[in-house]
mmCIF file of C-alpha atoms in Angstrom:
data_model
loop_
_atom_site.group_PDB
_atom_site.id
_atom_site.type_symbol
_atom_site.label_atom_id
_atom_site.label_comp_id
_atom_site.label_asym_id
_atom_site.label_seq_id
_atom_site.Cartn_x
_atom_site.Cartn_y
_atom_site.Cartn_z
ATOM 1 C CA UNK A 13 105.053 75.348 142.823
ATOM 2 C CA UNK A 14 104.813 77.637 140.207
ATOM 3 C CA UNK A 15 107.808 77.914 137.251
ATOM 4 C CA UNK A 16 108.316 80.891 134.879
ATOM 5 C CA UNK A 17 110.324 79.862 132.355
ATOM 6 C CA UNK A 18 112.914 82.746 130.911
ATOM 7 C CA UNK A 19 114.204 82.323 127.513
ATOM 8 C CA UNK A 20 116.098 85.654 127.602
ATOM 9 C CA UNK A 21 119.225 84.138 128.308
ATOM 10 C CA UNK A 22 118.880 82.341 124.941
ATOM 11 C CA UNK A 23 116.667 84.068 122.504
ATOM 12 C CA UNK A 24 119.558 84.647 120.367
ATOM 13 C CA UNK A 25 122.104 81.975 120.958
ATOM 14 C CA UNK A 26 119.377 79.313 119.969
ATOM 15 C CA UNK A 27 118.479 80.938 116.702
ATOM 16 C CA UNK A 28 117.011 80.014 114.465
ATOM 17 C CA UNK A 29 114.331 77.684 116.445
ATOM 18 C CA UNK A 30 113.944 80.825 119.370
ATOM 19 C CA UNK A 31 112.559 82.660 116.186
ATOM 20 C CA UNK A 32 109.366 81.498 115.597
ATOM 21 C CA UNK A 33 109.264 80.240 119.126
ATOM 22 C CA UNK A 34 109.642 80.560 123.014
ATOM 23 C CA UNK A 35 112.670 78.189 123.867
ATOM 24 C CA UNK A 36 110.358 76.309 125.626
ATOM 25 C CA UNK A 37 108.908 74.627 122.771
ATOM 26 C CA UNK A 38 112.066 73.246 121.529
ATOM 27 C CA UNK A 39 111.514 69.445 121.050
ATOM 28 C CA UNK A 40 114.888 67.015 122.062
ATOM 29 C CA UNK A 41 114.122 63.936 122.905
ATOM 30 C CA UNK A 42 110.989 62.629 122.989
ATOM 31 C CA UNK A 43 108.835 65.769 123.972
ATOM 32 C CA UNK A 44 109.569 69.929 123.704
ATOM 33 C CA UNK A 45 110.969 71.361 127.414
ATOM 34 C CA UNK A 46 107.499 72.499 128.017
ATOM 35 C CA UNK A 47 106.246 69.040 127.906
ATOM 36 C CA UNK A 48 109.142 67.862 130.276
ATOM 37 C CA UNK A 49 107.450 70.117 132.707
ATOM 38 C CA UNK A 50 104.188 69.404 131.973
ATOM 39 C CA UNK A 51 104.823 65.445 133.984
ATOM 40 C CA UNK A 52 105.762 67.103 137.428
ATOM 41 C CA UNK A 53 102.118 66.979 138.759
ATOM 42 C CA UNK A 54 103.858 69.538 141.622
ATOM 43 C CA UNK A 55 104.762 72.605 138.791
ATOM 44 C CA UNK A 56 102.821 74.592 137.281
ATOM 45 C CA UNK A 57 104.588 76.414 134.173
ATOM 46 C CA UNK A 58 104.345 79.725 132.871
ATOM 47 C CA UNK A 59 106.507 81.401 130.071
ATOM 48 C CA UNK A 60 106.837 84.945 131.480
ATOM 49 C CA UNK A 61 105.961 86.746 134.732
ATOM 50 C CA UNK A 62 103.008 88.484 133.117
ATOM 51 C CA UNK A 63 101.285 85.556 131.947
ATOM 52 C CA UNK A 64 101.000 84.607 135.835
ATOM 53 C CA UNK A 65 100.592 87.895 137.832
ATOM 54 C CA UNK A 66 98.856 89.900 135.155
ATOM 55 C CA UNK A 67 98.901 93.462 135.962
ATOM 56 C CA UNK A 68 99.502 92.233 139.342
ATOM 57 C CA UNK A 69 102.419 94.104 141.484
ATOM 58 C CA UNK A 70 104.117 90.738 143.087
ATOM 59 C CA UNK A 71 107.491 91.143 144.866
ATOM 60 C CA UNK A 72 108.047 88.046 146.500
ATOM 61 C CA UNK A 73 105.271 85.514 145.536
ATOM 62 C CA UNK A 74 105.560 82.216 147.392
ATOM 63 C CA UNK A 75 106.868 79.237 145.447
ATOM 64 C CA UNK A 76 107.313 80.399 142.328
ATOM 65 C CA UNK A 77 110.934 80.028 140.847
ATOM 66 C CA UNK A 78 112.436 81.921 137.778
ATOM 67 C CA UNK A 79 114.185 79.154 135.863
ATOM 68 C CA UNK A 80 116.099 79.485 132.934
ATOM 69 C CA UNK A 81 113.963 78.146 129.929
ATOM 70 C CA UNK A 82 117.296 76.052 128.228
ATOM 71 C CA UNK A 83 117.160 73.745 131.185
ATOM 72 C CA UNK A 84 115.922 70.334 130.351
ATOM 73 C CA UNK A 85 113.899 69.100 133.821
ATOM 74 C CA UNK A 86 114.159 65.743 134.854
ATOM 75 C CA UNK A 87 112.694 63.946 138.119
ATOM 76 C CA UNK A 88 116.271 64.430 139.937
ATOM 77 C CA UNK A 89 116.772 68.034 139.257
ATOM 78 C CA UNK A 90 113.151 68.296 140.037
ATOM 79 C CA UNK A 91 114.158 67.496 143.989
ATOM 80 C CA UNK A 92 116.951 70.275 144.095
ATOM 81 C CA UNK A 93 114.270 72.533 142.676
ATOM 82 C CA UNK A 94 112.177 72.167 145.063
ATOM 83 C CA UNK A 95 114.758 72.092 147.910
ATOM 84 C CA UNK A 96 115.515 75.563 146.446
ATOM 85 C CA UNK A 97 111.930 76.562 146.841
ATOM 86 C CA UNK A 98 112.655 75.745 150.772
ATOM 87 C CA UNK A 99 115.628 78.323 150.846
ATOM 88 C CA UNK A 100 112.902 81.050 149.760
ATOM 89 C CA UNK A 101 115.238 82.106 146.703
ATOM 90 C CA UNK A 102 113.912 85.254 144.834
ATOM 91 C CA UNK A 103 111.744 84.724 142.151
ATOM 92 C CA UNK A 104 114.052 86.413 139.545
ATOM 93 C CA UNK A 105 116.817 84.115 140.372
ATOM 94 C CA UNK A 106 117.378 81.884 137.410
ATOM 95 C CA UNK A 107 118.706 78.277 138.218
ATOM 96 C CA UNK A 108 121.183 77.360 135.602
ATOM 97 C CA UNK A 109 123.255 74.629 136.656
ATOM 98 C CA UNK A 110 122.712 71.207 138.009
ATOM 99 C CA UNK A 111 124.858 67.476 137.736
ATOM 100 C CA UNK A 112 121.215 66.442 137.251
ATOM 101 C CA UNK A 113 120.224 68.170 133.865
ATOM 102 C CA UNK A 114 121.360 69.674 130.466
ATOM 103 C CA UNK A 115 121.370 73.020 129.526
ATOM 104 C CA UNK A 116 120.505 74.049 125.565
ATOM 105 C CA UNK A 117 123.632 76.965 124.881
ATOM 106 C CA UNK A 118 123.618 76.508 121.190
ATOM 107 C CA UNK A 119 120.991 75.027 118.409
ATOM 108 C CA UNK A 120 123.664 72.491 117.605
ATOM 109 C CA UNK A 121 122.896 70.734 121.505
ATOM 110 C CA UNK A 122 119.873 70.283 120.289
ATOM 111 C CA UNK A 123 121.164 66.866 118.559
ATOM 112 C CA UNK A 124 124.062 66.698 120.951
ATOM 113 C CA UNK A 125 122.334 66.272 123.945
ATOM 114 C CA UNK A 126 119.398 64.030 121.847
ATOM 115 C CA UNK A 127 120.331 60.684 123.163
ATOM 116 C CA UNK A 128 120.677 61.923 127.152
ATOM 117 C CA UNK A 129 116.711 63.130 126.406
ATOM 118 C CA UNK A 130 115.619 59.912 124.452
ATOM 119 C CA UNK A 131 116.546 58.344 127.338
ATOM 120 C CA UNK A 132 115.340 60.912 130.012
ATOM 121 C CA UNK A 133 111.806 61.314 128.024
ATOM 122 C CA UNK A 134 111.422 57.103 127.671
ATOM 123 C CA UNK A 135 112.063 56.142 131.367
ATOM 124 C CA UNK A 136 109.196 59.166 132.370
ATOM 125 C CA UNK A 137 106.692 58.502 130.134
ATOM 126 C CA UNK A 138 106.477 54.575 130.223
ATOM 127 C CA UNK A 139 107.424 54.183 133.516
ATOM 128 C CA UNK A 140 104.387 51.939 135.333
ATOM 129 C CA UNK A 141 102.658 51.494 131.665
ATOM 130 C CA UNK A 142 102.553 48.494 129.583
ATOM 131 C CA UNK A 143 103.639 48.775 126.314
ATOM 132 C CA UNK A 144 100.734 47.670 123.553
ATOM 133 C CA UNK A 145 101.948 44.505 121.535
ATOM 134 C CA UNK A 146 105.204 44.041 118.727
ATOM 135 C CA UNK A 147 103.612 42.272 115.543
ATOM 136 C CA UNK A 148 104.983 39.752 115.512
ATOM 137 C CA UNK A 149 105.577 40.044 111.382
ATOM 138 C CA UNK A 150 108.322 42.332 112.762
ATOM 139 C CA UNK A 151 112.138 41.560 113.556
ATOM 140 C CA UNK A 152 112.470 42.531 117.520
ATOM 141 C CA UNK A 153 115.706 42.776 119.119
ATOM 142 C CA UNK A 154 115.698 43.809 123.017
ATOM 143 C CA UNK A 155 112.075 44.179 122.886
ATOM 144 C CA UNK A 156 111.888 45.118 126.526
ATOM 145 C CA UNK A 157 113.436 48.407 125.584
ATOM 146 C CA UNK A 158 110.841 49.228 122.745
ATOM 147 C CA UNK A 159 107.403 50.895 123.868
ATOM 148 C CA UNK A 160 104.559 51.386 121.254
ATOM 149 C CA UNK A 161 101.753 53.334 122.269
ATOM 150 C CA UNK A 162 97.813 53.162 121.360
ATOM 151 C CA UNK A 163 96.981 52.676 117.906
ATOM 152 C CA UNK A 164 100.097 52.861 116.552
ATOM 153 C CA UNK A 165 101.047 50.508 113.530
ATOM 154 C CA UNK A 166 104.554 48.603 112.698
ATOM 155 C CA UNK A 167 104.718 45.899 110.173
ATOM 156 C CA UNK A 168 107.699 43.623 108.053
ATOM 157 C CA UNK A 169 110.348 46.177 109.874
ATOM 158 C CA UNK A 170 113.773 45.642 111.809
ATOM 159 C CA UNK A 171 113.790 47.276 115.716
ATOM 160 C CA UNK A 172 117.006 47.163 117.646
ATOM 161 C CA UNK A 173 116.550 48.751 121.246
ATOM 162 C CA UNK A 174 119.957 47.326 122.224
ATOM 163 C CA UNK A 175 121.595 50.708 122.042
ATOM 164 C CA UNK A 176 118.888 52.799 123.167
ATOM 165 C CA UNK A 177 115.026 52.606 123.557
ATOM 166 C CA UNK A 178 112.679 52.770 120.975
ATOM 167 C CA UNK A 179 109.187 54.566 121.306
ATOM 168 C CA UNK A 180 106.550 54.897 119.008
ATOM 169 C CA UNK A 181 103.786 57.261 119.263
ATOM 170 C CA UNK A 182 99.985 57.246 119.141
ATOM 171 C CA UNK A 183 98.632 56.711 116.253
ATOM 172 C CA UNK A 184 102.194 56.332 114.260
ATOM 173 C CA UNK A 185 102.750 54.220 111.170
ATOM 174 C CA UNK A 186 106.333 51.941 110.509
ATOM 175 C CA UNK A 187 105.767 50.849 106.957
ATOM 176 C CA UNK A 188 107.004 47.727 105.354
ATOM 177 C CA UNK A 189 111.027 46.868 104.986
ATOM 178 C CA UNK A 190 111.945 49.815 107.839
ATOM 179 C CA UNK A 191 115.192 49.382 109.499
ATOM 180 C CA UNK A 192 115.285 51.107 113.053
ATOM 181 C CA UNK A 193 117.868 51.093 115.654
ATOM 182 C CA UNK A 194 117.523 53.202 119.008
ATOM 183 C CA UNK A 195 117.611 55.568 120.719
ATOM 184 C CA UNK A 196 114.598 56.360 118.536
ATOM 185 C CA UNK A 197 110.978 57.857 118.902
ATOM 186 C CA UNK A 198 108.440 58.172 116.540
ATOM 187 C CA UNK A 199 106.031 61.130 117.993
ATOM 188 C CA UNK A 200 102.562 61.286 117.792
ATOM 189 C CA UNK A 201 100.785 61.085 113.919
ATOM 190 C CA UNK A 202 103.984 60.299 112.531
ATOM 191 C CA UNK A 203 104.712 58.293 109.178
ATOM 192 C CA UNK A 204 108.235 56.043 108.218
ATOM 193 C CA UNK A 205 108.303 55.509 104.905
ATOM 194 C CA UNK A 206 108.953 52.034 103.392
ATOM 195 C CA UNK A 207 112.454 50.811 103.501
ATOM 196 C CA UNK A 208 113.569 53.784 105.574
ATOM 197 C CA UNK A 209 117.090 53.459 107.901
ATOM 198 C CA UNK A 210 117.078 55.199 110.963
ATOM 199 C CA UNK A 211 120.189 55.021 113.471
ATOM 200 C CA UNK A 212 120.258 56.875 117.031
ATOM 201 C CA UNK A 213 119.878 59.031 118.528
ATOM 202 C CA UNK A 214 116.786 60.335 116.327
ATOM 203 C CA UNK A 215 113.878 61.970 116.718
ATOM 204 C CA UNK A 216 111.056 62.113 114.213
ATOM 205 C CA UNK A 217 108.013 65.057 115.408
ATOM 206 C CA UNK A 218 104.378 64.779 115.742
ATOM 207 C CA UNK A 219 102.831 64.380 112.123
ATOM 208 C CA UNK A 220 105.897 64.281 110.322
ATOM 209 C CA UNK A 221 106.522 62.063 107.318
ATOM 210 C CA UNK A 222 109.963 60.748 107.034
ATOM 211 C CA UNK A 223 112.528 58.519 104.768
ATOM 212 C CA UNK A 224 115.532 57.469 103.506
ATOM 213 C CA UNK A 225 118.877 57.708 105.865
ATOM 214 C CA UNK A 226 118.710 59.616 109.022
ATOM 215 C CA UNK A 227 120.762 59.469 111.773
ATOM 216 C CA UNK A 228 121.199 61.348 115.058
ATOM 217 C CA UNK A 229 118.516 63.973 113.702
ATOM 218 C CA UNK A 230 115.670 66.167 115.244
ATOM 219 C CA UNK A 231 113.126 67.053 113.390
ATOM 220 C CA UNK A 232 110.316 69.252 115.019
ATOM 221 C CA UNK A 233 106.943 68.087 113.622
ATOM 222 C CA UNK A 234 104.441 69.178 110.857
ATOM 223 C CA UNK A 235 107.608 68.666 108.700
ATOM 224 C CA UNK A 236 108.621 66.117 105.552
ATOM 225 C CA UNK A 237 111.903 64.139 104.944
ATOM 226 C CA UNK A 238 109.644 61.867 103.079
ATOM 227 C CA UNK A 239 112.833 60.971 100.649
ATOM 228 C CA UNK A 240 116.067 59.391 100.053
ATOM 229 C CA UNK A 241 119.626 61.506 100.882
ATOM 230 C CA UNK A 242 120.833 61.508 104.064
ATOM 231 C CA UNK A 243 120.575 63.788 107.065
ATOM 232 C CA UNK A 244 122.583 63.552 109.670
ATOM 233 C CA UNK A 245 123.503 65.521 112.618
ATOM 234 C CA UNK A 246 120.923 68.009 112.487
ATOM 235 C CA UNK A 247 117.879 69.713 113.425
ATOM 236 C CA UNK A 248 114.733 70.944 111.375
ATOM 237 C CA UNK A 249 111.969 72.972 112.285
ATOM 238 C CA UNK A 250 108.365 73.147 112.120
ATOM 239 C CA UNK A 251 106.157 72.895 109.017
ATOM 240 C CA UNK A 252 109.412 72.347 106.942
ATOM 241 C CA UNK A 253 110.361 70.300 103.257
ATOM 242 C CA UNK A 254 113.589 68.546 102.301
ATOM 243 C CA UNK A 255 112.888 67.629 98.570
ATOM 244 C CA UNK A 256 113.921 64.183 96.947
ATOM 245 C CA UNK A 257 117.478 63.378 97.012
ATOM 246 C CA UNK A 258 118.422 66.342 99.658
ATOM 247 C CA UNK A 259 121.514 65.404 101.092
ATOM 248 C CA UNK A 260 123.490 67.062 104.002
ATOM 249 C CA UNK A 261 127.171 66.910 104.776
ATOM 250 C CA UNK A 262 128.131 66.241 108.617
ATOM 251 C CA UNK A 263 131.889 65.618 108.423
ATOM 252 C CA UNK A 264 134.309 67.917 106.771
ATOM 253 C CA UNK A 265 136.398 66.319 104.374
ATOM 254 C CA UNK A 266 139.318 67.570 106.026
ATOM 255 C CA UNK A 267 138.116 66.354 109.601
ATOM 256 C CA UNK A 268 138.686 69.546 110.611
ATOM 257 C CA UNK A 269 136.558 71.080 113.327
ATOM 258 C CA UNK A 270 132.831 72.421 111.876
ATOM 259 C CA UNK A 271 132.497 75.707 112.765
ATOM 260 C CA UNK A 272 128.446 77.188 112.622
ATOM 261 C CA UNK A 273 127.336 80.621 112.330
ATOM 262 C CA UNK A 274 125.617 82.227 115.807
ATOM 263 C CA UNK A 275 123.239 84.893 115.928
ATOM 264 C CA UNK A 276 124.177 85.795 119.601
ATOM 265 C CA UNK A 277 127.967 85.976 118.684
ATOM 266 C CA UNK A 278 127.464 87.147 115.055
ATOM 267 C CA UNK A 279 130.424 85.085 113.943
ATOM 268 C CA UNK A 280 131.110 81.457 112.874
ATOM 269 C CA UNK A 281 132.007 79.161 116.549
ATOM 270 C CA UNK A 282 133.789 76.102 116.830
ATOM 271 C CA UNK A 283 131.085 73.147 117.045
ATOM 272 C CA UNK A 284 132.734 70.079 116.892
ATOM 273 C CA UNK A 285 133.453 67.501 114.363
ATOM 274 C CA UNK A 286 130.318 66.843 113.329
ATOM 275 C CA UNK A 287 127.258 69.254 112.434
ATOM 276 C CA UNK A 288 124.843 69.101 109.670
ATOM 277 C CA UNK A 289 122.012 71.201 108.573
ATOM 278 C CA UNK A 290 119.733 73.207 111.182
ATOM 279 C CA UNK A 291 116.564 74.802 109.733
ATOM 280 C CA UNK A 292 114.012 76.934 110.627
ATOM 281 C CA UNK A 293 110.633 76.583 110.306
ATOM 282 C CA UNK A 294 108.495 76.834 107.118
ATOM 283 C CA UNK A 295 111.626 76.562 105.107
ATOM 284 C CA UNK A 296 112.034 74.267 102.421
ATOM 285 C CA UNK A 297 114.641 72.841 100.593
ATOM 286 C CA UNK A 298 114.360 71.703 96.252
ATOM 287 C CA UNK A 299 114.667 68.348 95.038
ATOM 288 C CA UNK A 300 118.539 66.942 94.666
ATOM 289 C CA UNK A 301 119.910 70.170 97.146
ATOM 290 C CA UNK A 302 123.292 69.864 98.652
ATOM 291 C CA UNK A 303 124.351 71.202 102.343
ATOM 292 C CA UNK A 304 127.644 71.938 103.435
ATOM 293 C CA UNK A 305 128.734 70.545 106.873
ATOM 294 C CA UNK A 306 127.297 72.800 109.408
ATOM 295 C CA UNK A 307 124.710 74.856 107.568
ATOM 296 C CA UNK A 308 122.046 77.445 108.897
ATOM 297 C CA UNK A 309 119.086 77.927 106.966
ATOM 298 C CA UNK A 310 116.649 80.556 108.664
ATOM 299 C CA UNK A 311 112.966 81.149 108.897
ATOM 300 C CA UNK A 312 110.665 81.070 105.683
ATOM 301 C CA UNK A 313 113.592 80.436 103.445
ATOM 302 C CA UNK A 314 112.917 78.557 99.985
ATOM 303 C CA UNK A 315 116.629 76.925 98.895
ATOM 304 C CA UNK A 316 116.435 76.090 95.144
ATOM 305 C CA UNK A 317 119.324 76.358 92.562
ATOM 306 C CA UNK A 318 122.232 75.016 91.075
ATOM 307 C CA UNK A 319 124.486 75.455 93.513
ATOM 308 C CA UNK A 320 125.627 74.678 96.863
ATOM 309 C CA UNK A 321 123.624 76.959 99.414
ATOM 310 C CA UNK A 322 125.702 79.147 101.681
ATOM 311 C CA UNK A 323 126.648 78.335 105.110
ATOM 312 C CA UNK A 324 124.099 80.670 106.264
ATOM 313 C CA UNK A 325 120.372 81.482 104.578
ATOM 314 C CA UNK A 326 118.986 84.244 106.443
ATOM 315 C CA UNK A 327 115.582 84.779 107.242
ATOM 316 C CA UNK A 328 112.962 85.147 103.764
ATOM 317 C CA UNK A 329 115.427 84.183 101.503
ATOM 318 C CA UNK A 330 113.665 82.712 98.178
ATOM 319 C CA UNK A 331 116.955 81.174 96.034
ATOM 320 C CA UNK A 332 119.127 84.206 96.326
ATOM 321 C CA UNK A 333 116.406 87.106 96.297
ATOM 322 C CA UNK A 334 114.055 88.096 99.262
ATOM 323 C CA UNK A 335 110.784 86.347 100.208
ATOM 324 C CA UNK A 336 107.651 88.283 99.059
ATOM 325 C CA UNK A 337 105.473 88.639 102.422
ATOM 326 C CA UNK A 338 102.767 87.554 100.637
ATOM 327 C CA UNK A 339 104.090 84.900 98.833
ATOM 328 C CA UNK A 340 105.469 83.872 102.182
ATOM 329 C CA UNK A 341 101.840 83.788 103.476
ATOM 330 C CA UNK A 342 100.829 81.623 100.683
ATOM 331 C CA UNK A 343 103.137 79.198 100.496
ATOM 332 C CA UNK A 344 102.888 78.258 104.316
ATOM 333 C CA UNK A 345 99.035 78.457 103.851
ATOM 334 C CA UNK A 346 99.621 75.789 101.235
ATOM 335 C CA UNK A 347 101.571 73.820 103.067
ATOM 336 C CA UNK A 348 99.829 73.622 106.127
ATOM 337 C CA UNK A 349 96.730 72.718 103.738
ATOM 338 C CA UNK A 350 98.258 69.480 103.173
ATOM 339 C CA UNK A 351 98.131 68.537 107.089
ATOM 340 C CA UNK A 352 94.724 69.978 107.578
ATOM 341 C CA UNK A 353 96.079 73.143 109.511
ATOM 342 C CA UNK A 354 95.823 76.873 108.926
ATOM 343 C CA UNK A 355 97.932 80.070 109.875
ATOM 344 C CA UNK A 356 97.180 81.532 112.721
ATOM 345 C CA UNK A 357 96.960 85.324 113.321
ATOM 346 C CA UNK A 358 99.255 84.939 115.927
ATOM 347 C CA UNK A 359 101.627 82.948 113.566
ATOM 348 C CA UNK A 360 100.998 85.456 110.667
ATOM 349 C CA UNK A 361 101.238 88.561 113.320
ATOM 350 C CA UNK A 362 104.728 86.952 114.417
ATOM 351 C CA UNK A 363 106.092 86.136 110.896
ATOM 352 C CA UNK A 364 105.268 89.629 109.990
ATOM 353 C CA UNK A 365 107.081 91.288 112.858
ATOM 354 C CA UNK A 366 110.317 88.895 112.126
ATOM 355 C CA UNK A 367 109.963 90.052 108.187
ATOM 356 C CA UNK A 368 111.134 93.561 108.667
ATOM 357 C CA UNK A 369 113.234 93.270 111.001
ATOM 358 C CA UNK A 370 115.144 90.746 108.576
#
């Protein structure tokens, strides 16, 4: 069965992660969408109609479904999918609803919906696999719901799975003195810092170094919260740097409802009472910097300064100026020099195209 995933519904409405990226290739809870998809042996995924057909003229290819890209799969929606496949519906017809699965309206689901995906994303990926073994120098509380994968190193730490699974990835490192309590996974590559506290529903990215207090948190990968503050509530993009001591606010001191700006509705909307910080990629954030509750901080954006940053950083901000191109360049070049990456021309082609049209 082939899928085309269509992020058109919510190119906008899931700035400023649909930025730098299809929708797709949003990571909640243990993998991005794409991944999701990626363990249904019976679909094979696309991201638009071209990158199936070609230059092909196709008006009613068999099995092939247009779904909407926000929809996050799992094995029971999977069966009305493919029931729907059975009724022959059009290929442009985008499924959007389902008791089954979540739907991503807003960057602000993102951590919302985090704990329904921890959950999802554990039960899929260790299902019929045996965990590898819990040092025993470590403090294990419901270890049946704790999964650490091949080569993968925790030491001298606290795990509590009673709430929620834990999962550590290949290759990831829990240093000494870590307290951890699930839902909680630890992607591929990535580093815990010594004497870091981690409460649920988090989830720290491929490659990403993290530390200090984080709780109910996504954070893409490629990106450091190597650091004490606290971030809670939030999501962070790719290839992104909270310096030492940065520190967001989740909770109005009013407890008032948090209201976030949206691209799609170009206004501030009602979120809830809780939201932190959400960041775009490459952006980066100066030692000791304060967020407000419910901050945006777009794409390429370097925060710095001695005051509190606005509620919304737009694209290629640098303090309160505009982002050199360049400079932008170099800096990521930099940074992705310290993880043994490089920029793309398709990531420098896409950066420049979002640059002046910022």
């Amino acid at each position: 069965m082939n899928i085309i995933l269509d992020d058109s519904i919510t190119k906008d409405s899931l700035y400023p992660f649909t930025a730098t990226r299809h929708t797709a290739d949003i990571r909640i809870g243990i993998l991005t969408i794409r991944e999701k998809w990626d363990l249904f042996p019976q679909c094979k995924v696309f991201t638009s109609p071209a990158e199936l057909f070609g230059d092909l003229k196709v008006t009613e290819p068999p099995q092939t479904l247009v779904v909407d890209a926000g929809l996050i799969p799992t094995k029971e929606w999977l069966y009305e999918l493919r029931s729907s496949v059975g009724r022959q519906i059009p290929p442009d017809t985008a499924i959007r609803n389902s008791d089954n699965t979540n739907r991503l309206h807003y960057p602000w689901d993102i951590f919302e919906f985090n704990d329904w995906a921890l959950r999802q994303d554990f039960t899929m990926i260790t299902s019929g696999r045996n965990s590898q073994p819990v040092s025993p120098t470590n403090k294990i509380i419901s270890k049946e719901n704790i999964f650490i994968e091949e080569g993968a190193v925790i030491e001298h730490s606290i795990v509590n799975a009673t709430d929620g699974p834990v999962y550590i990835g290949k290759n990831a490192r829990v240093l000494e003195g870590c307290m951890i309590r699930g839902p909680f996974a630890l992607c591929e590559g990535a580093v815990l810092k010594m004497g870091s506290k981690i409460y649920g529903a988090t989830t720290i990215g491929p490659y990403c170094v993290a530390g200090g207090e984080i709780k109910n948190s996504v954070i893409f990968g490629y990106s450091n919260k190597a650091h004490d503050g606290y971030l809670g509530d939030s999501v962070i993009g790719e290839w992104c740097n909270l310096g030492a001591g940065t520190t967001n606010s989740n909770v109005k001191n009013t407890a008032g409802i948090v209201k976030v700006w949206s691209k799609s509705a170009n206004d501030f909307l009602p979120v809830g009472l809780k939201c932190g910080l959400l960041m775009g990629d490459y952006s980066r954030a100066a030692i000791n910097t304060s967020f407000n509750t419910g901050s945006i901080v777009g794409v390429c954006c370097n925060i710095f300064g001695t005051y509190f940053p606005p509620k919304f950083t737009g694209d290629f901000t640098w303090g309160t100026e505009k982002y050199e191109l360049e400079k932008v360049m170099q800096d990521i070049s930099n940074w992705k020099s310290l993880k043994g990456k490089t920029v793309s021309e398709a990531e420098k082609d896409n950066l420049k195209q979002l640059y002046f049209q910022s």
